mmCIF file of C-alpha atoms in Angstrom:
data_model
loop_
_atom_site.group_PDB
_atom_site.id
_atom_site.type_symbol
_atom_site.label_atom_id
_atom_site.label_comp_id
_atom_site.label_asym_id
_atom_site.label_seq_id
_atom_site.Cartn_x
_atom_site.Cartn_y
_atom_site.Cartn_z
ATOM 1 C CA MET A 1 -5.648 -21.666 9.387
ATOM 2 C CA LYS A 2 -3.714 -18.735 10.758
ATOM 3 C CA PRO A 3 -5.494 -15.347 10.588
ATOM 4 C CA ILE A 4 -4.435 -12.880 7.923
ATOM 5 C CA MET A 5 -1.693 -10.514 9.073
ATOM 6 C CA ASP A 6 -3.069 -7.020 8.953
ATOM 7 C CA TYR A 7 -1.830 -4.399 6.567
ATOM 8 C CA ILE A 8 -2.700 -0.970 7.860
ATOM 9 C CA ARG A 9 -5.140 1.250 6.000
ATOM 10 C CA LYS A 10 -4.149 4.930 5.953
ATOM 11 C CA TRP A 11 -5.897 7.991 4.600
ATOM 12 C CA ALA A 12 -3.926 10.569 2.686
ATOM 13 C CA LEU A 13 -4.482 13.990 1.320
ATOM 14 C CA ALA A 14 -2.472 14.884 -1.789
ATOM 15 C CA MET A 15 -1.916 18.643 -1.966
ATOM 16 C CA ASP A 16 -1.373 20.479 -5.210
ATOM 17 C CA LEU A 17 0.877 23.288 -3.971
ATOM 18 C CA PRO A 18 1.184 26.309 -6.234
ATOM 19 C CA GLU A 19 4.452 26.765 -8.134
ATOM 20 C CA GLY A 20 6.865 29.424 -6.938
ATOM 21 C CA LYS A 21 5.881 29.370 -3.261
ATOM 22 C CA ARG A 22 8.679 29.612 -0.709
ATOM 23 C CA ALA A 23 9.802 26.505 1.164
ATOM 24 C CA GLY A 24 8.315 28.006 4.312
ATOM 25 C CA TYR A 25 4.827 27.900 2.772
ATOM 26 C CA TYR A 26 4.656 24.111 3.152
ATOM 27 C CA ALA A 27 5.934 24.359 6.733
ATOM 28 C CA GLN A 28 3.246 26.961 7.457
ATOM 29 C CA ILE A 29 0.549 24.562 6.267
ATOM 30 C CA VAL A 30 1.941 21.684 8.339
ATOM 31 C CA LYS A 31 2.035 23.963 11.385
ATOM 32 C CA ALA A 32 -1.588 24.988 10.800
ATOM 33 C CA LEU A 33 -2.523 21.314 10.534
ATOM 34 C CA ALA A 34 -0.851 20.531 13.878
ATOM 35 C CA GLY A 35 -3.634 22.330 15.709
ATOM 36 C CA LYS A 36 -6.398 20.612 13.750
ATOM 37 C CA ALA A 37 -5.354 17.102 12.758
ATOM 38 C CA SER A 38 -2.689 14.632 13.755
ATOM 39 C CA LEU A 39 -0.327 13.693 10.934
ATOM 40 C CA PHE A 40 0.850 10.072 10.930
ATOM 41 C CA ASP A 41 3.464 10.570 8.211
ATOM 42 C CA ARG A 42 4.154 12.677 5.141
ATOM 43 C CA GLU A 43 5.982 12.495 1.852
ATOM 44 C CA LYS A 44 6.503 15.627 -0.216
ATOM 45 C CA GLU A 45 3.012 17.016 -0.872
ATOM 46 C CA LEU A 46 1.243 13.953 0.539
ATOM 47 C CA LEU A 47 -0.083 14.170 4.104
ATOM 48 C CA ILE A 48 -0.884 10.810 5.722
ATOM 49 C CA PHE A 49 -3.373 10.336 8.539
ATOM 50 C CA SER A 50 -4.279 7.352 10.731
ATOM 51 C CA SER A 51 -8.009 7.739 10.240
ATOM 52 C CA GLU A 52 -10.479 9.122 7.770
ATOM 53 C CA ALA A 53 -11.780 11.494 10.466
ATOM 54 C CA GLU A 54 -8.285 12.941 10.989
ATOM 55 C CA ARG A 55 -7.895 13.462 7.257
ATOM 56 C CA ASN A 56 -11.270 15.203 7.155
ATOM 57 C CA GLU A 57 -10.119 17.535 9.952
ATOM 58 C CA ALA A 58 -7.346 18.727 7.619
ATOM 59 C CA VAL A 59 -9.778 19.856 4.898
ATOM 60 C CA PRO A 60 -10.551 23.275 6.492
ATOM 61 C CA VAL A 61 -6.811 24.048 6.521
ATOM 62 C CA MET A 62 -6.606 23.242 2.801
ATOM 63 C CA GLU A 63 -9.590 25.521 2.208
ATOM 64 C CA GLN A 64 -8.077 28.281 4.389
ATOM 65 C CA TYR A 65 -4.890 28.277 2.275
ATOM 66 C CA ALA A 66 -6.841 27.695 -0.984
ATOM 67 C CA ILE A 67 -4.839 24.565 -1.772
ATOM 68 C CA PRO A 68 -6.341 22.069 -4.207
ATOM 69 C CA TRP A 69 -6.214 18.528 -2.835
ATOM 70 C CA GLU A 70 -7.520 15.051 -3.423
ATOM 71 C CA GLU A 71 -8.098 12.028 -1.226
ATOM 72 C CA MET A 72 -5.742 9.112 -1.663
ATOM 73 C CA PRO A 73 -6.314 5.732 0.037
ATOM 74 C CA LEU A 74 -3.094 3.981 1.087
ATOM 75 C CA LEU A 75 -2.028 0.673 2.595
ATOM 76 C CA LEU A 76 0.956 0.669 4.947
ATOM 77 C CA LEU A 77 2.951 -2.556 4.617
ATOM 78 C CA PRO A 78 4.415 -4.007 7.818
ATOM 79 C CA ALA A 79 8.236 -3.921 7.946
ATOM 80 C CA PRO A 80 10.500 -5.407 6.771
ATOM 81 C CA VAL A 81 9.517 -4.954 3.131
ATOM 82 C CA THR A 82 11.253 -6.120 -0.042
ATOM 83 C CA LEU A 83 10.596 -3.884 -3.038
ATOM 84 C CA TYR A 84 10.520 -5.138 -6.627
ATOM 85 C CA ARG A 85 11.481 -3.264 -9.790
ATOM 86 C CA THR A 86 8.053 -1.772 -10.632
ATOM 87 C CA PHE A 87 7.178 -0.790 -7.055
ATOM 88 C CA SER A 88 7.677 2.954 -7.568
ATOM 89 C CA ASP A 89 4.724 3.059 -9.984
ATOM 90 C CA PHE A 90 2.393 1.725 -7.284
ATOM 91 C CA GLY A 91 3.771 2.978 -3.979
ATOM 92 C CA PHE A 92 6.482 4.887 -2.167
ATOM 93 C CA THR A 93 8.711 4.936 0.891
ATOM 94 C CA SER A 94 8.037 7.929 3.149
ATOM 95 C CA ARG A 95 10.426 10.213 4.983
ATOM 96 C CA LEU A 96 9.914 8.014 8.065
ATOM 97 C CA GLU A 97 10.812 4.966 5.915
ATOM 98 C CA ASN A 98 7.300 3.544 5.998
ATOM 99 C CA VAL A 99 6.343 1.663 2.836
ATOM 100 C CA TYR A 100 2.951 2.452 1.314
ATOM 101 C CA VAL A 101 1.056 1.181 -1.724
ATOM 102 C CA TYR A 102 -1.860 2.925 -3.422
ATOM 103 C CA ALA A 103 -4.971 1.057 -2.254
ATOM 104 C CA ASP A 104 -6.885 1.674 -5.470
ATOM 105 C CA LEU A 105 -4.138 0.101 -7.634
ATOM 106 C CA VAL A 106 -2.736 -2.730 -5.507
ATOM 107 C CA SER A 107 -4.056 -5.964 -4.015
ATOM 108 C CA LEU A 108 -2.404 -7.836 -1.169
ATOM 109 C CA PHE A 109 -2.292 -11.614 -0.824
ATOM 110 C CA TYR A 110 -0.710 -14.632 0.820
ATOM 111 C CA LEU A 111 0.526 -17.589 -1.205
ATOM 112 C CA GLU A 112 -0.410 -20.892 0.406
ATOM 113 C CA GLY A 113 -0.025 -24.571 -0.316
ATOM 114 C CA ALA A 114 -3.393 -26.114 -1.173
ATOM 115 C CA ALA A 115 -4.625 -29.415 0.139
ATOM 116 C CA ALA A 116 -4.394 -32.230 -2.407
ATOM 117 C CA MET A 117 -7.754 -32.797 -4.063
ATOM 118 C CA SER A 118 -7.122 -36.392 -5.071
ATOM 119 C CA GLU A 119 -4.413 -39.019 -5.267
ATOM 120 C CA SER A 120 -3.577 -37.933 -8.829
ATOM 121 C CA PHE A 121 -3.302 -34.230 -7.951
ATOM 122 C CA ARG A 122 0.338 -33.277 -7.543
ATOM 123 C CA SER A 123 1.523 -31.809 -4.269
ATOM 124 C CA ALA A 124 1.608 -28.071 -3.732
ATOM 125 C CA GLU A 125 4.687 -26.218 -4.929
ATOM 126 C CA PRO A 126 4.316 -22.692 -3.515
ATOM 127 C CA ASP A 127 8.023 -21.935 -4.090
ATOM 128 C CA ALA A 128 7.663 -22.678 -7.814
ATOM 129 C CA ALA A 129 4.498 -20.570 -7.927
ATOM 130 C CA LEU A 130 6.345 -17.730 -6.212
ATOM 131 C CA ALA A 131 9.195 -17.956 -8.728
ATOM 132 C CA GLN A 132 6.642 -17.610 -11.540
ATOM 133 C CA LEU A 133 4.841 -14.740 -9.783
ATOM 134 C CA GLU A 134 7.998 -12.798 -8.942
ATOM 135 C CA GLU A 135 8.068 -10.771 -12.163
ATOM 136 C CA HIS A 136 4.605 -9.408 -11.296
ATOM 137 C CA LEU A 137 5.230 -8.611 -7.619
ATOM 138 C CA LEU A 138 5.518 -5.045 -6.384
ATOM 139 C CA ALA A 139 6.522 -5.735 -2.776
ATOM 140 C CA ALA A 140 6.732 -8.463 -0.148
ATOM 141 C CA SER A 141 6.259 -7.857 3.565
ATOM 142 C CA GLN A 142 7.581 -10.361 6.113
ATOM 143 C CA ALA A 143 6.399 -8.897 9.412
ATOM 144 C CA ASP A 144 5.387 -12.393 10.572
ATOM 145 C CA ALA A 145 7.890 -15.258 10.531
ATOM 146 C CA ASP A 146 5.270 -17.657 9.148
ATOM 147 C CA GLN A 147 3.606 -15.563 6.451
ATOM 148 C CA VAL A 148 4.647 -13.213 3.687
ATOM 149 C CA LEU A 149 2.226 -10.577 2.464
ATOM 150 C CA TYR A 150 2.665 -9.895 -1.263
ATOM 151 C CA ALA A 151 1.569 -6.818 -3.221
ATOM 152 C CA ILE A 152 0.521 -7.117 -6.850
ATOM 153 C CA GLU A 153 -1.192 -4.802 -9.304
ATOM 154 C CA THR A 154 -4.946 -5.374 -8.875
ATOM 155 C CA GLN A 155 -5.466 -6.148 -12.560
ATOM 156 C CA ASN A 156 -3.115 -9.136 -12.107
ATOM 157 C CA GLN A 157 -5.342 -10.903 -9.550
ATOM 158 C CA PRO A 158 -6.613 -13.523 -12.050
ATOM 159 C CA LEU A 159 -3.037 -14.158 -13.218
ATOM 160 C CA ALA A 160 -1.843 -14.723 -9.642
ATOM 161 C CA GLU A 161 -4.680 -17.181 -9.030
ATOM 162 C CA ARG A 162 -3.909 -19.117 -12.254
ATOM 163 C CA ILE A 163 -0.197 -19.341 -11.459
ATOM 164 C CA ALA A 164 -0.864 -20.500 -7.902
ATOM 165 C CA LYS A 165 -3.367 -23.108 -9.095
ATOM 166 C CA ALA A 166 -0.921 -24.413 -11.742
ATOM 167 C CA TYR A 167 1.496 -25.249 -8.922
ATOM 168 C CA GLY A 168 -1.107 -26.767 -6.593
ATOM 169 C CA SER A 169 -1.131 -23.675 -4.388
ATOM 170 C CA SER A 170 -3.688 -21.001 -3.643
ATOM 171 C CA VAL A 171 -3.913 -17.261 -3.187
ATOM 172 C CA ARG A 172 -5.596 -15.832 -0.104
ATOM 173 C CA TRP A 173 -6.506 -12.187 -0.749
ATOM 174 C CA ALA A 174 -6.042 -9.737 2.092
ATOM 175 C CA THR A 175 -7.617 -6.800 0.221
#
């Protein structure tokens, strides 16, 4: 069995900037962060870091500017990524065109054909399972020619497993 393609865990800090501040206020904060922590990416008021330690280094800057913030765990999906209709409720595309999903709301999986259990068990039909699952998918990442990493709302994990099983396939969870 081929190893699971890695999604990339990222750590974000969601700022709650006060209303009515000049556009330069945000730039001032980003500049202050440059000396303390290395930003991986950003999107509006969301600062994205490569490690938890880097995110933690940004906290004193938030305190210095008295900016309320909260931690936000993210998963960066490997490009290229196909987005489905409900994606925007569970993720976003950053200014650098990286595609992220909210780690606390989304689960990632691979759809695989399952080995036949007996002579009477029908053969795996992962394409039919995928067609059934499509209305529940948030995104699909095809960074590897052999595997597609799918994103689904975490509460739909049991549904994904039932659909896969109904078509003689299986779900391999990456998160």
